[in-house]
mmCIF file of C-alpha atoms and ligand atoms in Angstrom:
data_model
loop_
_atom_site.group_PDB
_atom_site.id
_atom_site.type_symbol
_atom_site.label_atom_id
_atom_site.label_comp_id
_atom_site.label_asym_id
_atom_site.label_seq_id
_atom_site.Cartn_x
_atom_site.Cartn_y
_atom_site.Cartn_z
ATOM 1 C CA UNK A 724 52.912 134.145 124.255
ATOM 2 C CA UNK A 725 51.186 131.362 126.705
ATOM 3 C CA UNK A 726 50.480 131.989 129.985
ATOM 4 C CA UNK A 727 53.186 129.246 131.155
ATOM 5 C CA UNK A 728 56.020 131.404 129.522
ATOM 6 C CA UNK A 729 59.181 132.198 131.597
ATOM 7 C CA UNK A 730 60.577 136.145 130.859
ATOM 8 C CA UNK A 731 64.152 136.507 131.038
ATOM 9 C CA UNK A 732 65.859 139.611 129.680
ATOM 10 C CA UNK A 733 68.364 142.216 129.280
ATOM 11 C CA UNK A 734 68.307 145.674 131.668
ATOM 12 C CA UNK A 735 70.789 148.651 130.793
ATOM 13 C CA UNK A 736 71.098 152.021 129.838
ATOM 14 C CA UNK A 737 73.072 151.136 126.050
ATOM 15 C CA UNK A 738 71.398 148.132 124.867
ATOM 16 C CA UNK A 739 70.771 149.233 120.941
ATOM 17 C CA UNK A 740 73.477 147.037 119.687
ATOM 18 C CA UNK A 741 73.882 144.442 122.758
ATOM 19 C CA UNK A 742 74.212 140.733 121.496
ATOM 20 C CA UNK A 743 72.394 139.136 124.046
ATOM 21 C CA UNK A 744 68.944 138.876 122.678
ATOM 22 C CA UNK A 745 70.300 137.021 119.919
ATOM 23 C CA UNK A 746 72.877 134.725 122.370
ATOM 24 C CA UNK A 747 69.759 134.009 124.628
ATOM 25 C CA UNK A 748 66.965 133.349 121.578
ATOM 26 C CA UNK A 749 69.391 130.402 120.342
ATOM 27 C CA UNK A 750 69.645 128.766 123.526
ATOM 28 C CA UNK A 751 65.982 129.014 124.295
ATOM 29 C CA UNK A 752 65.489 127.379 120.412
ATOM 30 C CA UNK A 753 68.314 125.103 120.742
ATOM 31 C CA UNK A 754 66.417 123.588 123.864
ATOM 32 C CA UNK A 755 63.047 124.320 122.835
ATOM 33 C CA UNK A 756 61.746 126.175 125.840
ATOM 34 C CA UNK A 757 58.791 127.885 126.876
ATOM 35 C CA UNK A 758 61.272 130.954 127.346
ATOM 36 C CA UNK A 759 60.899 134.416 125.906
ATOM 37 C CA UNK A 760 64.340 137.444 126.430
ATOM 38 C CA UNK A 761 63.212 140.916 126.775
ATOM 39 C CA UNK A 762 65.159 144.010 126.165
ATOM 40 C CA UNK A 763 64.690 146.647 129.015
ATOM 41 C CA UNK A 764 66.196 149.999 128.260
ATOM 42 C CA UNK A 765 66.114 151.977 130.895
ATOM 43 C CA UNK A 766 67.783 155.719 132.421
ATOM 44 C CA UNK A 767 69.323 155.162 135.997
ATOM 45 C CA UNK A 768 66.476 156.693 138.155
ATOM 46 C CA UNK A 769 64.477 153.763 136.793
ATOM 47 C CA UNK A 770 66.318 150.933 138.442
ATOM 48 C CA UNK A 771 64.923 150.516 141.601
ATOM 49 C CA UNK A 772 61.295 150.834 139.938
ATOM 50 C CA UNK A 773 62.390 148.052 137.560
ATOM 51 C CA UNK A 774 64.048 145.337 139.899
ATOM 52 C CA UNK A 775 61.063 145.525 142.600
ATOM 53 C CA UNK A 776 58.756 145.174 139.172
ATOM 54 C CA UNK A 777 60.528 142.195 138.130
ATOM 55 C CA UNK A 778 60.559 140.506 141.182
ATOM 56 C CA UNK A 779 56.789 141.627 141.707
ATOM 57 C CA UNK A 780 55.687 140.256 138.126
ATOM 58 C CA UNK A 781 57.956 136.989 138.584
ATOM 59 C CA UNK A 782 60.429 137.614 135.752
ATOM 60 C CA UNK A 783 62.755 134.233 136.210
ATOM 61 C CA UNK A 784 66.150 136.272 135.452
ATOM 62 C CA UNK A 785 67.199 139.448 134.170
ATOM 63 C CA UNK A 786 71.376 140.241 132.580
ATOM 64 C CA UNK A 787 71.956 143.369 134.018
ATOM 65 C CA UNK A 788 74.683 146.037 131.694
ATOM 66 C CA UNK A 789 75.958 149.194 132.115
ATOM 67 C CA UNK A 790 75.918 151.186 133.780
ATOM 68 C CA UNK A 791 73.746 148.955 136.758
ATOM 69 C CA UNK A 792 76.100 146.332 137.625
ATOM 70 C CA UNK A 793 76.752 148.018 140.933
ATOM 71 C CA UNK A 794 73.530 149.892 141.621
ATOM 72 C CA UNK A 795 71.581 146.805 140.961
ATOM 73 C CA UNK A 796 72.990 144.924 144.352
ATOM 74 C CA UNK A 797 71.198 147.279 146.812
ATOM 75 C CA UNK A 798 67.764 145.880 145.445
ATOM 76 C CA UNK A 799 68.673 141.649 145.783
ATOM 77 C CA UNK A 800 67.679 139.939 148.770
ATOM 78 C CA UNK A 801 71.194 138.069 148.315
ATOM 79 C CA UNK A 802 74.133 138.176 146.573
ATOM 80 C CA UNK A 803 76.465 135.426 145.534
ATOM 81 C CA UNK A 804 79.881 135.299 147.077
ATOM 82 C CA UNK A 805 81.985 135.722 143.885
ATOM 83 C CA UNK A 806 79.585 138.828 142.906
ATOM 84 C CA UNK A 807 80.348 140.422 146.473
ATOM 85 C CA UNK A 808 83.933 139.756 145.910
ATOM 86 C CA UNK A 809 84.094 141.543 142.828
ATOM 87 C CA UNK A 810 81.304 144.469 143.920
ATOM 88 C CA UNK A 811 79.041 144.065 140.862
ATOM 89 C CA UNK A 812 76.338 141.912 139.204
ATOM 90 C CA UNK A 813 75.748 140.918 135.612
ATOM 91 C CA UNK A 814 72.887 138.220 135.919
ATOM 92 C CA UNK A 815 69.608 138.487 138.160
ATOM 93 C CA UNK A 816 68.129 135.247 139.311
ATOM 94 C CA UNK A 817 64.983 134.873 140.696
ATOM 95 C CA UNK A 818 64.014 131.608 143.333
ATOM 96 C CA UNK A 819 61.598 130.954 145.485
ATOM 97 C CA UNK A 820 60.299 134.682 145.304
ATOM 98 C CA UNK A 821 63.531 136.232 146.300
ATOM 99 C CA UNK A 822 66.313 137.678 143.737
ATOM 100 C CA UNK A 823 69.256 137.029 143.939
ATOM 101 C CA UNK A 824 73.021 138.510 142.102
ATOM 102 C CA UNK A 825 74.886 136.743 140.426
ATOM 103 C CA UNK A 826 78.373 137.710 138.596
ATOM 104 C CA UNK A 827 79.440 135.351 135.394
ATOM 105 C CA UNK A 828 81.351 138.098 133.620
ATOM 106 C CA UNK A 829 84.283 136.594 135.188
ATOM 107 C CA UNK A 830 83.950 132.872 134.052
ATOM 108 C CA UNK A 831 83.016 134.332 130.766
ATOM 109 C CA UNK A 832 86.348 135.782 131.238
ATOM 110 C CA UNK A 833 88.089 132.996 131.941
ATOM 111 C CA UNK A 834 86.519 130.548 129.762
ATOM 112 C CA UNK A 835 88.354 131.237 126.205
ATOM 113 C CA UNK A 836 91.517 131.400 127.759
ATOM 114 C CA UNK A 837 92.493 128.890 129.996
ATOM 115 C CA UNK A 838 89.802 126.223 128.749
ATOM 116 C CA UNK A 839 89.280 126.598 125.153
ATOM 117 C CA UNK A 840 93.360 128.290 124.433
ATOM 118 C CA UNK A 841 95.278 125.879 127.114
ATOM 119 C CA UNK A 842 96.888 129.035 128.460
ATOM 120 C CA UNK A 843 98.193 128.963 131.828
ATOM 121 C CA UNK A 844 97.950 131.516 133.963
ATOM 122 C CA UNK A 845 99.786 130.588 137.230
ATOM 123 C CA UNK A 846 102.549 132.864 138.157
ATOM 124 C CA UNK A 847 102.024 134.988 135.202
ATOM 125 C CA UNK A 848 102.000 139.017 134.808
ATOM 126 C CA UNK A 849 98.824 140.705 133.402
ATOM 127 C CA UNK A 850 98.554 144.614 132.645
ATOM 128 C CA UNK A 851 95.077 145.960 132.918
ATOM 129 C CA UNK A 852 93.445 148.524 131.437
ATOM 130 C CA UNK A 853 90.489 150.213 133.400
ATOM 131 C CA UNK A 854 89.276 150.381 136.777
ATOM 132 C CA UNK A 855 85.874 149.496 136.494
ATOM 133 C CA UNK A 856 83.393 146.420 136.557
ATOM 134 C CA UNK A 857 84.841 144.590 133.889
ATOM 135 C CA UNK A 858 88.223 144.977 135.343
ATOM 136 C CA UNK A 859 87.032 143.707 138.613
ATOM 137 C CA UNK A 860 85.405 140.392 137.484
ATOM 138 C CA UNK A 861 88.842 140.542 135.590
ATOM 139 C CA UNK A 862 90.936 140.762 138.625
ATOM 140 C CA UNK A 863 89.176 138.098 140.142
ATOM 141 C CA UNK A 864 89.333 135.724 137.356
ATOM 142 C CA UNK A 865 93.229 135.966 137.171
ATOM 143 C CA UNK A 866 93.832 136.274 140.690
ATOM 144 C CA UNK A 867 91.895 133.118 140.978
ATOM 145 C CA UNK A 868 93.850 131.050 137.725
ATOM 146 C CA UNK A 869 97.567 132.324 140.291
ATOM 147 C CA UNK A 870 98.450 135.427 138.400
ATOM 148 C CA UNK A 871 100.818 136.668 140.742
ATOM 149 C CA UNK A 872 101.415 140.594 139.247
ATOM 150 C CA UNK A 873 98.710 143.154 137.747
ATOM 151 C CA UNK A 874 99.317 146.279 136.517
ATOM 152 C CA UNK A 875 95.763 148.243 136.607
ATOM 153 C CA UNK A 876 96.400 151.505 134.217
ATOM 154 C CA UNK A 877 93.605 153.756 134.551
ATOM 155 C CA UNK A 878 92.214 157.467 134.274
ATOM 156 C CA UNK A 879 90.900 157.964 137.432
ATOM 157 C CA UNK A 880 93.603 157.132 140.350
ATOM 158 C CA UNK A 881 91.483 156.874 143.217
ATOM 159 C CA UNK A 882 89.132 154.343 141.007
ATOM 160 C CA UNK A 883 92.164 152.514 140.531
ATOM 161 C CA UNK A 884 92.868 152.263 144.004
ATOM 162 C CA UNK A 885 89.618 151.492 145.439
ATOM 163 C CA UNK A 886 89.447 148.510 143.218
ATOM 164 C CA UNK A 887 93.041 147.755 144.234
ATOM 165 C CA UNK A 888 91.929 147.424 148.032
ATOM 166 C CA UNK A 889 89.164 145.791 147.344
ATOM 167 C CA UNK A 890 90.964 142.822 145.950
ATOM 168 C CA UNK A 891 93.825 142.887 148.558
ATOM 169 C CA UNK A 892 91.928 142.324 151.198
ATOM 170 C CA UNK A 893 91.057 138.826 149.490
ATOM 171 C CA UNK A 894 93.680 137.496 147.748
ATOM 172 C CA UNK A 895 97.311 138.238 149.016
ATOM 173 C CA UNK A 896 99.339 136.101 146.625
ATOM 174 C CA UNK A 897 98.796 138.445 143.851
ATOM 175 C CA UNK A 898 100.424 142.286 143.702
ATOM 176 C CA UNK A 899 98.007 144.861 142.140
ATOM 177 C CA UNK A 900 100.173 147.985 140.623
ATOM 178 C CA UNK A 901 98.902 151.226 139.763
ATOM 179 C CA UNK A 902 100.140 153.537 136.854
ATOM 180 C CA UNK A 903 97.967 156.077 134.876
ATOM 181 C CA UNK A 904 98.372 156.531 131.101
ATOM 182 C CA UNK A 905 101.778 157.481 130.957
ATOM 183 C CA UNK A 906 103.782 156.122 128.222
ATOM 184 C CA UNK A 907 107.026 154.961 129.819
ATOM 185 C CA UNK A 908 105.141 153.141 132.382
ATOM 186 C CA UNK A 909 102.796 151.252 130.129
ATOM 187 C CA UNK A 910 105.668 150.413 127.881
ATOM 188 C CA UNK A 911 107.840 148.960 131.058
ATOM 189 C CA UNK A 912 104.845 147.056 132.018
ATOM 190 C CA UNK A 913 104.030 145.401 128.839
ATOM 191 C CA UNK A 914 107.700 144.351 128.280
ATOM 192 C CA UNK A 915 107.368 142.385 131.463
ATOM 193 C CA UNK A 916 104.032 141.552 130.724
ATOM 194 C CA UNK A 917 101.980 137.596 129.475
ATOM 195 C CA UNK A 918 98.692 139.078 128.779
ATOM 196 C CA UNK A 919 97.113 142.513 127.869
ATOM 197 C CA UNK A 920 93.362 143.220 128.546
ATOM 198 C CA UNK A 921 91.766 146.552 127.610
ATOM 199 C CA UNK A 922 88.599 146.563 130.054
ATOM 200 C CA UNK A 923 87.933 150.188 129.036
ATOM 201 C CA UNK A 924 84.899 151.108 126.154
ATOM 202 C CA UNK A 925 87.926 152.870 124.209
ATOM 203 C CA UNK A 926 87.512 151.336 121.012
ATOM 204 C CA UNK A 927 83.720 150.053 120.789
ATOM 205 C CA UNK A 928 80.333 151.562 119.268
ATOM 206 C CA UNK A 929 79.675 153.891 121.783
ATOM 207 C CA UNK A 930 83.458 155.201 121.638
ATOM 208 C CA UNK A 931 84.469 154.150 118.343
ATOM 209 C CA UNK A 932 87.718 154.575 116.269
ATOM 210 C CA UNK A 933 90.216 154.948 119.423
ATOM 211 C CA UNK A 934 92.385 152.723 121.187
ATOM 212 C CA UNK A 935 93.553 152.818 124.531
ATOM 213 C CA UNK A 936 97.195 152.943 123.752
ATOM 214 C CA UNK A 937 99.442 155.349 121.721
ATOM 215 C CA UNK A 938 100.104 154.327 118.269
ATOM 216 C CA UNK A 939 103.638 154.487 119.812
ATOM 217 C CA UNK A 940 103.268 151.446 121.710
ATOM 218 C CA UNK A 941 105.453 147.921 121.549
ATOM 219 C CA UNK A 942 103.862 144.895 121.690
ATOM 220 C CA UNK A 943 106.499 142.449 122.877
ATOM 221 C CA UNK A 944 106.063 138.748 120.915
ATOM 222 C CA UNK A 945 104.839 137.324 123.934
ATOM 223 C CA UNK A 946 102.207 139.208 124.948
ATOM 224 C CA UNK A 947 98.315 137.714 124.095
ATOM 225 C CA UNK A 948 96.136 140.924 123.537
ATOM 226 C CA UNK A 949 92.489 140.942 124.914
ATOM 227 C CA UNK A 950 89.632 143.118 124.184
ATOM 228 C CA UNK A 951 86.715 142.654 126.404
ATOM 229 C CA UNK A 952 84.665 145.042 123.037
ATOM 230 C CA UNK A 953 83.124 142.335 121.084
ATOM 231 C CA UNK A 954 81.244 145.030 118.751
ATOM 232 C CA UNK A 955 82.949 145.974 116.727
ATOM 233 C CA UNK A 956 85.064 142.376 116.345
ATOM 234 C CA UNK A 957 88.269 144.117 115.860
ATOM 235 C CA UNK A 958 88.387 147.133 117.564
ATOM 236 C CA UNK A 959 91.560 149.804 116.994
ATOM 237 C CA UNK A 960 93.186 147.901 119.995
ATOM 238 C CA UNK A 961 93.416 144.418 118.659
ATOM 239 C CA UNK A 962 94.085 145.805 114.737
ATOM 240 C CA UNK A 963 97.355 147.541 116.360
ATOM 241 C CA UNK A 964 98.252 144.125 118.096
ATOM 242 C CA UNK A 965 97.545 141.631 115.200
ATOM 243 C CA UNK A 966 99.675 143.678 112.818
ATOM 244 C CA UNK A 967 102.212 143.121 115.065
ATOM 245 C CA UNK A 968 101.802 139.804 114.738
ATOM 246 C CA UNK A 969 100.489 138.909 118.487
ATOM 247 C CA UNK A 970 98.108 136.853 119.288
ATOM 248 C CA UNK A 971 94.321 138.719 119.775
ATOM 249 C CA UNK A 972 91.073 138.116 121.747
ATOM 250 C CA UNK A 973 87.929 140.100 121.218
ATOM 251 C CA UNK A 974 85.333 139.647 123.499
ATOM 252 C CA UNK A 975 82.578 137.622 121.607
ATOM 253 C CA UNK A 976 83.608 134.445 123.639
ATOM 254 C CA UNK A 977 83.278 135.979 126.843
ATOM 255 C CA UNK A 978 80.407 137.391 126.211
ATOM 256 C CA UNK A 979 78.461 134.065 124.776
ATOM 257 C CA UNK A 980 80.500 131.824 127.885
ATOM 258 C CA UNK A 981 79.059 134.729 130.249
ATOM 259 C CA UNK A 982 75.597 134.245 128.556
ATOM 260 C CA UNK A 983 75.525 130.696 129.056
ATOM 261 C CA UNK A 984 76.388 130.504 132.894
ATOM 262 C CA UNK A 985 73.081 133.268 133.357
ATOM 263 C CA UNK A 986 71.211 130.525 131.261
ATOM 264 C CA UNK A 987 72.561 127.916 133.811
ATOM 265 C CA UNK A 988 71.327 129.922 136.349
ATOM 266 C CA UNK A 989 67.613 130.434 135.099
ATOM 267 C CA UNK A 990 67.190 127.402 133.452
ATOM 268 C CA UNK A 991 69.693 124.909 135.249
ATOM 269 C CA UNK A 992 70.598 123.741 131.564
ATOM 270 C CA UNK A 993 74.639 124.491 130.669
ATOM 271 C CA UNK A 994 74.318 125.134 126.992
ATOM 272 C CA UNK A 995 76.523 122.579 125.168
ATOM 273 C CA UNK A 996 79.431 123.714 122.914
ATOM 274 C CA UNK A 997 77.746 122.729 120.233
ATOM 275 C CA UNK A 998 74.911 125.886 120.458
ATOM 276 C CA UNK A 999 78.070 128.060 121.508
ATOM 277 C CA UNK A 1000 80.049 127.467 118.544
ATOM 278 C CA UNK A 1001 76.866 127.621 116.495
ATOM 279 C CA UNK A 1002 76.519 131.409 117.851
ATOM 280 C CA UNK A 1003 80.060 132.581 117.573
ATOM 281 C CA UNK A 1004 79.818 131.552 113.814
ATOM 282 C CA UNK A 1005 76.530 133.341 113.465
ATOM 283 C CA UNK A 1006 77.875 136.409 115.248
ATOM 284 C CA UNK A 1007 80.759 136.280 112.785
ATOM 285 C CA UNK A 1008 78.182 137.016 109.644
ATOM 286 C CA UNK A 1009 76.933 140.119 111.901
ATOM 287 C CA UNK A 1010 80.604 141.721 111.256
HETATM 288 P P1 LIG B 24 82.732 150.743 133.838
HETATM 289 O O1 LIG B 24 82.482 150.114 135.160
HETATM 290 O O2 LIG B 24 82.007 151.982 133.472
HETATM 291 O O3 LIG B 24 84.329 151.008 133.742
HETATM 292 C C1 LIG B 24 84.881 151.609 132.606
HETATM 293 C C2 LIG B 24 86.400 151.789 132.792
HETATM 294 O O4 LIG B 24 86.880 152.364 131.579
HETATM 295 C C3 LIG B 24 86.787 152.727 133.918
HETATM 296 O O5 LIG B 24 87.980 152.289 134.502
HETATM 297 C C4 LIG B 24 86.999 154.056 133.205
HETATM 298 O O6 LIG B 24 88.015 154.865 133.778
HETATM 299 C C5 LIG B 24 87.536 153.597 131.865
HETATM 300 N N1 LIG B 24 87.225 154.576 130.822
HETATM 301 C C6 LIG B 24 85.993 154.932 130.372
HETATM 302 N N2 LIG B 24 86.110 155.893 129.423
HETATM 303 C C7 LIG B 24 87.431 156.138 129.291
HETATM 304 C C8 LIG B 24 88.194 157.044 128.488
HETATM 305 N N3 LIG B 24 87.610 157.866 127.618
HETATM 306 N N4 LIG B 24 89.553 157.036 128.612
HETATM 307 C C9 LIG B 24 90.167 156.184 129.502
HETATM 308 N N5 LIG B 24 89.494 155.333 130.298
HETATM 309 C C10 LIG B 24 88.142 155.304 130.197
HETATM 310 O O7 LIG B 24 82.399 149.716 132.640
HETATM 311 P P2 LIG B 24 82.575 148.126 132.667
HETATM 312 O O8 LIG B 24 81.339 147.482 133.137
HETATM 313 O O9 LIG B 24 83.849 147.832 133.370
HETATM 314 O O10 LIG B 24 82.688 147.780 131.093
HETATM 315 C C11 LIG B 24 83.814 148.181 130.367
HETATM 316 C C12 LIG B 24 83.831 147.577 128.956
HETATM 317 O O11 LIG B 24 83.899 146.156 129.024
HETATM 318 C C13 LIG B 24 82.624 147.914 128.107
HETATM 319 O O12 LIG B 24 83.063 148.220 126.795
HETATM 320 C C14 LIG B 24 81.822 146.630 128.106
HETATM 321 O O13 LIG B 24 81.046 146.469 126.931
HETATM 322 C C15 LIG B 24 82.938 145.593 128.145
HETATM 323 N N6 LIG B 24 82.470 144.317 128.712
HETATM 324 C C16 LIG B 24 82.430 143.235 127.881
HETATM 325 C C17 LIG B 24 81.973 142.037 128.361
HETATM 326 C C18 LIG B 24 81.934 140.824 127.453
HETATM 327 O O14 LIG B 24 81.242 139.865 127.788
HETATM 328 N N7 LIG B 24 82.644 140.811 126.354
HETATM 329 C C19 LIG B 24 81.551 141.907 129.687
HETATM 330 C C20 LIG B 24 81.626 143.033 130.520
HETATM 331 C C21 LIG B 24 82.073 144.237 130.006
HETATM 332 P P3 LIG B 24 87.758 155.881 135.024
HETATM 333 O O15 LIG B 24 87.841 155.034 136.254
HETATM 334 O O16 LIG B 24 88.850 156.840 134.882
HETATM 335 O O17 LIG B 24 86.386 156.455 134.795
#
């Protein structure tokens, strides 16, 4: 390592298994830059410590995971106005000696649907499930493409509602719904339902083997399924859904299309689709 090298990197609490080291070391090769991503594991009463030490040292951006996507926007000197929309940060960007917060879950979101599948989302019906980040930057995305009804299904009520008065006070075009895991409901939702997104960990390697649905379930024809999990690739979820027969979406494109707007932001270079298709194919041999 030169003294001219830039540090990006990765802060969280569950980063074992994360795929962004390996998203962020082929763009940096791909463009042949004097860059070099970090993995900083972390517990929570080391955040503060570690955002005033990267901005002391000059580390040019940080992705921040959970569970600091909140936390983390008491310690930037400014915050972007999508990212204070949604209440959380995924990407830390440093300029001119300040930080700043940035939020690109929600493109990353948005990205394999309405650019890469054509789908439309204008006056369409979306059922949610979660409450937290993920399902905020969700929110925001759809609300944003003219979804114009969300059902948010979560554990925790008064989550659920916080996040639903969050986004009313922006957008009033869209109705946000609130239901807890009761069968009936979900079922009457879905049947009325375009799109499906599980926003909840139900189903990946730290919570492995469940879904967030009964087994019970219906998936009507016309519903697309989305899991924000993109380890493992098909997650109980999506296996349920496919069999089915509906169409499924794990979340390895988000994450790479969320990876390459925080490598915008550090580097001012949007990675081409070439690198990005490159990566999903590589990511596919990780299975
Ligand atoms: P978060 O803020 O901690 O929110 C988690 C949500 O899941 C909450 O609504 C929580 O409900 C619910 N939940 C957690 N455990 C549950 C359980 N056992 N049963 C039912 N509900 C449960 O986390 P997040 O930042 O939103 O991330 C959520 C997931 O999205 C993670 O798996 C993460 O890896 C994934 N994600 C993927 C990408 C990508 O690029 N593909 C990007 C961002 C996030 P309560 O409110 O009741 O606690």
């Amino acid at each position: 390592m030169d003294g001219r090298k830039s540090v990006i990197g990765l802060l969280g609490k569950h980063i074992e298994n994360s795929l962004s080291p390996f998203i962020h070391q082929h763009f940096i090769r791909y463009y042949s830059l004097n860059y070099c991503y970090h993995s900083f594991q972390i517990n929570e009463d080391r955040l503060k410590k570690a955002l005033l030490g990267a901005k002391a040292l000059g580390i040019q951006g940080l992705n921040i995971t959970i569970p600091f996507k909140e936390k983390a926007m008491e310690y930037m000197d400014l915050i972007d106005p999508s990212a204070k929309m949604i209440g959380a940060i995924n990407t830390m960007a440093r300029r001119d000696k300040k930080i700043y917060g940035y939020n690109t879950d929600w493109k990353g979101f948005i990205i394999p649907l309405v650019r890469e599948r054509k789908i439309v989302l204008s006056q369409r019906k979306a059922v949610i499930l979660g409450a937290g980040g993920a399902a905020r930057a969700v929110i925001f995305a759809l609300e944003k493409e003219g979804c114009t009804v969300i059902s948010m299904i979560n554990r925790n009520q008064q989550h659920a509602l916080e996040t639903k008065k969050n986004f009313e006070m922006h957008f009033s075009n869209c109705a946000i719904k609130i239901f807890s895991y009761n069968q009936k409901d979900i079922q009457r939702e879905l049947n009325e339902a375009d799109l499906l997104i599980n926003t909840t960990p139900l189903g990946s390697w730290y919570v492995p083997n469940q879904s967030p649905l009964p087994k019970e379930i219906e998936f009507p024809s016309q519903v697309i399924v989305y899991d924000l999990i993109y380890y493992p690739d098909k997650t109980p979820l999506l296996k349920q859904a496919e069999i089915k027969g509906n169409q499924v979406i794990n979340g390895r494109e988000m994450l790479v299309y969320q990876a390459a707007e925080s490598f915008y932001l550090w580097t001012g270079i949007q990675p081409e689709q070439e690198i990005i298709i490159h990566i999903l194919k590589e990511m596919d041999k990780k299975r």
